[in-house]
mmCIF file of C-alpha atoms in Angstrom:
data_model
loop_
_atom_site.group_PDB
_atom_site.id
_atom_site.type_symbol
_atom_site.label_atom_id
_atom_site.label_comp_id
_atom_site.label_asym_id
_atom_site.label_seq_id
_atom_site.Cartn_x
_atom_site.Cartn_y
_atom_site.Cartn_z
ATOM 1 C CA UNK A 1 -14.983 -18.372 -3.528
ATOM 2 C CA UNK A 2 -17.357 -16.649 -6.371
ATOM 3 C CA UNK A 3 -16.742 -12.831 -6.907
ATOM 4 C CA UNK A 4 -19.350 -11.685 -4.733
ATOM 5 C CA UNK A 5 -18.182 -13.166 -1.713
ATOM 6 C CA UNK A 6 -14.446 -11.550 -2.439
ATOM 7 C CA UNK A 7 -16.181 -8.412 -2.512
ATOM 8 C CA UNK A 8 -17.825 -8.859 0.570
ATOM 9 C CA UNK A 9 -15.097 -10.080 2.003
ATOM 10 C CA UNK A 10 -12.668 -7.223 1.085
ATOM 11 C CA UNK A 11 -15.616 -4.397 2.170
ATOM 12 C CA UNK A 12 -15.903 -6.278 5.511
ATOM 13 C CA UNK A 13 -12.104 -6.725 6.060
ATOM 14 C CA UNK A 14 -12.239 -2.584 5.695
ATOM 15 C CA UNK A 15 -14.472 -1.654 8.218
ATOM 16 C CA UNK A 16 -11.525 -1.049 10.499
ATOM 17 C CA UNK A 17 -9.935 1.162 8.337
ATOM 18 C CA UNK A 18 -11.404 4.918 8.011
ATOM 19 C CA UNK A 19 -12.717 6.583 5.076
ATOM 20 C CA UNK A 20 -9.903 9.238 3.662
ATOM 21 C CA UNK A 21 -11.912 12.293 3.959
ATOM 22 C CA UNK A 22 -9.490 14.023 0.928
ATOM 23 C CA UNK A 23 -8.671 17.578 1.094
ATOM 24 C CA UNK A 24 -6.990 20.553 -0.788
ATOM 25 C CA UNK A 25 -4.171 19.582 1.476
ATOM 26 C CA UNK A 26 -3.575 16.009 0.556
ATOM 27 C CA UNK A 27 -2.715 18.214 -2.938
ATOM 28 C CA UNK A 28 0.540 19.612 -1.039
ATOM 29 C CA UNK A 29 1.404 16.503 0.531
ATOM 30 C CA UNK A 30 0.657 14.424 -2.405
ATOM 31 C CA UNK A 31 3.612 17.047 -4.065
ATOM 32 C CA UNK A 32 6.085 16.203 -1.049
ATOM 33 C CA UNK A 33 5.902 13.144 -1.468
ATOM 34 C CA UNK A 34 6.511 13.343 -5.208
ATOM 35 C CA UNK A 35 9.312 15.348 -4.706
ATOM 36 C CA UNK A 36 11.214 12.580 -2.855
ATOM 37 C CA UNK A 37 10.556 10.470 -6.146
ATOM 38 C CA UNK A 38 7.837 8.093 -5.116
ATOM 39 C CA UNK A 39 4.872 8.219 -7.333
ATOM 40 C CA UNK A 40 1.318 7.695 -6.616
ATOM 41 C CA UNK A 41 0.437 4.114 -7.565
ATOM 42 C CA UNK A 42 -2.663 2.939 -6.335
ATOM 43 C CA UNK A 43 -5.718 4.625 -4.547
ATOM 44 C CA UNK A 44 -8.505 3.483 -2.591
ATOM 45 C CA UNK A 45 -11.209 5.191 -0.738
ATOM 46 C CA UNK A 46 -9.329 4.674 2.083
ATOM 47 C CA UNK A 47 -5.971 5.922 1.187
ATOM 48 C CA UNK A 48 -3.253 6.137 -0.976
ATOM 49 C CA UNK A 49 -0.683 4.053 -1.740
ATOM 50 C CA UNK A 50 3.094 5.563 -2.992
ATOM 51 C CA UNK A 51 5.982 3.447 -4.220
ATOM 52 C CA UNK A 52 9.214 3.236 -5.509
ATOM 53 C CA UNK A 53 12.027 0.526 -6.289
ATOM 54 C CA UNK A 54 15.596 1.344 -4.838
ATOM 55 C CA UNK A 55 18.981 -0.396 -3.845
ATOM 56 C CA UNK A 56 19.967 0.268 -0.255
ATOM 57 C CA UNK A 57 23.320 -1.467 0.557
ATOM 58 C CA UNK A 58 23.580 -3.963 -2.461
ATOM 59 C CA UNK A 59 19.503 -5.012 -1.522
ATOM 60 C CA UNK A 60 16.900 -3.984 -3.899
ATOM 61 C CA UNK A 61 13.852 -2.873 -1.908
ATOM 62 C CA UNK A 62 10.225 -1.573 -2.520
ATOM 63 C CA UNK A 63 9.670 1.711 -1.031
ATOM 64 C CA UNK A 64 5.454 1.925 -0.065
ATOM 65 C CA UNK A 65 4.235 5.336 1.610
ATOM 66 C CA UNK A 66 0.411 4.669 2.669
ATOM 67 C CA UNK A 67 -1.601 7.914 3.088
ATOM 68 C CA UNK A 68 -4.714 7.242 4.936
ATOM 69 C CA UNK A 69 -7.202 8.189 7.739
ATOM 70 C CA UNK A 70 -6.258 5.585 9.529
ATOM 71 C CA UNK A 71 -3.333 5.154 12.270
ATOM 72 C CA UNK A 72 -1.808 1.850 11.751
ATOM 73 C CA UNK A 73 0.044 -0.463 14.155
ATOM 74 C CA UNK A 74 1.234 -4.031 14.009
ATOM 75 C CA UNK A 75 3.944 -6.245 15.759
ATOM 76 C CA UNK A 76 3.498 -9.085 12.941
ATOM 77 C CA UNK A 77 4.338 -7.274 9.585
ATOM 78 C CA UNK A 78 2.182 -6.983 6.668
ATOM 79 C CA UNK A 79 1.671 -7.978 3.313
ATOM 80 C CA UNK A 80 1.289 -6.459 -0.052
ATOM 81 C CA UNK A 81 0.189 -8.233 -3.129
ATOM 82 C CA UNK A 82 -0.050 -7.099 -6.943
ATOM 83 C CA UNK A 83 -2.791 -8.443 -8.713
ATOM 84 C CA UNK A 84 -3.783 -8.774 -12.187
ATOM 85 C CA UNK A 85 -6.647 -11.613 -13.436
ATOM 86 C CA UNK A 86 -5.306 -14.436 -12.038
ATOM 87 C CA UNK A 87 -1.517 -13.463 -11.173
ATOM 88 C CA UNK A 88 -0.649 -12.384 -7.426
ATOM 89 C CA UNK A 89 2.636 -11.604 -7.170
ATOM 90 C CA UNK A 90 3.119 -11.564 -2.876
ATOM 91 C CA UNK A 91 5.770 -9.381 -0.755
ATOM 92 C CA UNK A 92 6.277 -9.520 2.935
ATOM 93 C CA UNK A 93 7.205 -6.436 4.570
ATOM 94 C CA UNK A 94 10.834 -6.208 6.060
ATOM 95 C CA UNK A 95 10.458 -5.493 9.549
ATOM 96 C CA UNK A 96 7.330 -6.697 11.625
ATOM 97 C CA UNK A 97 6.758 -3.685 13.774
ATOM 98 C CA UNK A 98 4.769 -1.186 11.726
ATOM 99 C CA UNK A 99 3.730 2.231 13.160
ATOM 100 C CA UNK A 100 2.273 5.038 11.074
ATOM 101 C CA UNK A 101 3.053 8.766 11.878
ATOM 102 C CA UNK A 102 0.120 10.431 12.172
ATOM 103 C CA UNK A 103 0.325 14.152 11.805
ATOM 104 C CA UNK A 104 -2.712 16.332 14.152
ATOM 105 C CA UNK A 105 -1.644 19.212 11.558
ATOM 106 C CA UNK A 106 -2.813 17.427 8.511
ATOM 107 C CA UNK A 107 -4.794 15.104 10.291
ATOM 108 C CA UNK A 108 -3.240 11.824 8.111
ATOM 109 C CA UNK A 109 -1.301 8.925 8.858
ATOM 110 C CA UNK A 110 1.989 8.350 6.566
ATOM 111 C CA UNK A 111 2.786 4.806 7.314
ATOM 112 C CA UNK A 112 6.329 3.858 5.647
ATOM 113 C CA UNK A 113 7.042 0.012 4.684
ATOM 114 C CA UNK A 114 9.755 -1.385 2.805
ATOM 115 C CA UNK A 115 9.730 -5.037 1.348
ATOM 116 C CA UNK A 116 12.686 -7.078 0.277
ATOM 117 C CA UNK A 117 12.345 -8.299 -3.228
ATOM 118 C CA UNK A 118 14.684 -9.825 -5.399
ATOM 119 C CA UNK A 119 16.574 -8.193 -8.986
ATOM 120 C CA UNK A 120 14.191 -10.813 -10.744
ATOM 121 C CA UNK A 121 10.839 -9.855 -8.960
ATOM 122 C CA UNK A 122 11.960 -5.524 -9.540
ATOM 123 C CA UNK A 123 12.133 -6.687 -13.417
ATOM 124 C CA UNK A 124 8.713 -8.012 -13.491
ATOM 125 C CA UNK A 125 7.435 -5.571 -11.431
ATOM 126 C CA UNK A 126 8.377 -2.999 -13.728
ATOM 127 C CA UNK A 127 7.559 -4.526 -16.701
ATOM 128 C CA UNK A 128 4.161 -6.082 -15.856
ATOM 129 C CA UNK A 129 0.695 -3.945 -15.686
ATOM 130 C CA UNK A 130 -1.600 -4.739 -12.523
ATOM 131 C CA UNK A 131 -4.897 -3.853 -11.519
ATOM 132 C CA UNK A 132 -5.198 -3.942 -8.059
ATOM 133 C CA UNK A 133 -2.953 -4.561 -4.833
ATOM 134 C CA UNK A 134 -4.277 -5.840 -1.584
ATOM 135 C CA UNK A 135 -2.555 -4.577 1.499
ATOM 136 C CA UNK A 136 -2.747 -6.809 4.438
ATOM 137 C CA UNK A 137 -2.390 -5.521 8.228
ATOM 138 C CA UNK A 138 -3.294 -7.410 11.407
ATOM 139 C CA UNK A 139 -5.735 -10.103 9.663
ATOM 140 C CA UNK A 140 -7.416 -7.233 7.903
ATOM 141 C CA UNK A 141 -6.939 -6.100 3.877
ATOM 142 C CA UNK A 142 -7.416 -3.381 2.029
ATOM 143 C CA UNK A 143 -8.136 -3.348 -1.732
ATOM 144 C CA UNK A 144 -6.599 -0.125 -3.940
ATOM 145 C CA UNK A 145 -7.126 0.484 -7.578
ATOM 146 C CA UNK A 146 -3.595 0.961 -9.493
ATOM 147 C CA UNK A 147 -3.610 4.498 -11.014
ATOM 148 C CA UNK A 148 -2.854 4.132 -14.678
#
C-alpha cells in the first residue's frame, strides 16, 4: 500500500470521529489530568492522547486517557500501536467494553483504557522514540502525532 493510500485511508477511517474544537478549558483539564501524573503524549486534531506506565497488583499496565469530541463505545476492545519508520510495536486493550465519559459541562469525552504489557515491552517503551500511534476502535483508526 504506497503512502498516499495510508493517508487516505487513515483520513477516511476518521470521518466518524469529531473534530476537537479546543478551548481555554481543555487548558484546566489538560492540568487535571497532569496532576494525576499522566502526561500528554500524542495529539491529533481529533483529540488527545495521555499515558502513563504503572504496576497494579504485580501487572505492569499502560495507563491511556483519550480527550476528544467524540463519545466512544465498543463491546470488542481496541487497539493501540506505536509507530516509528517501520517498527509497530501493538497493544490490545484489557477489557473489551469501552465507554467514554462524556462531560455536558466541558462538553469532552475522557475515555480511560488500560493495556497489559509485559516488564520487557515497558523497557522499550521507555527507551525507544516514536512518531506516531494509531488508535483503533470498532474497525475505525485514528492517527496522533507524539508530542516531543
Amino acid at each position: 500500500m504506497g503512502f498516499f493510500n495510508k493517508i487516505d485511508t487513515v483520513f477516511k477511517s476518521s470521518e466518524s470521529f469529531k473534530l476537537m474544537e479546543r478551548t481555554a478549558l481543555d487548558l484546566k483539564i489538560e492540568a487535571d489530568i497532569t496532576a494525576y501524573g499522566i502526561q500528554k503524549f500524542a495529539v491529533s486534531a481529533y483529540g488527545d492522547l495521555y499515558l502513563k506506565i504503572a504496576e497494579l497488583g504485580g501487572f505492569i499496565i499502560l495507563e491511556t486517557i483519550i480527550l476528544s469530541d467524540t463519545n466512544l463505545k465498543s463491546k470488542k476492545g481496541a487497539r493501540l500501536s506505536f509507530l516509528k519508520e517501520e517498527q509497530t510495536v501493538t497493544f490490545e486493550s484489557d477489557e473489551y467494553i469501552i465507554e467514554s465519559d462524556f462531560s455536558k459541562t466541558v462538553k469532552k469525552a475522557i475515555t480511560k483504557i488500560d493495556y497489559n504489557i509485559s516488564v520487557e515491552d515497558a523497557e522499550v517503551f521507555a527507551e525507544k522514540k516514536y512518531d506516531a500511534v494509531r488508535f483503533e476502535i470498532n474497525g475505525k483508526e485514528l492517527l496522533f502525532s507524539v508530542v516531543n
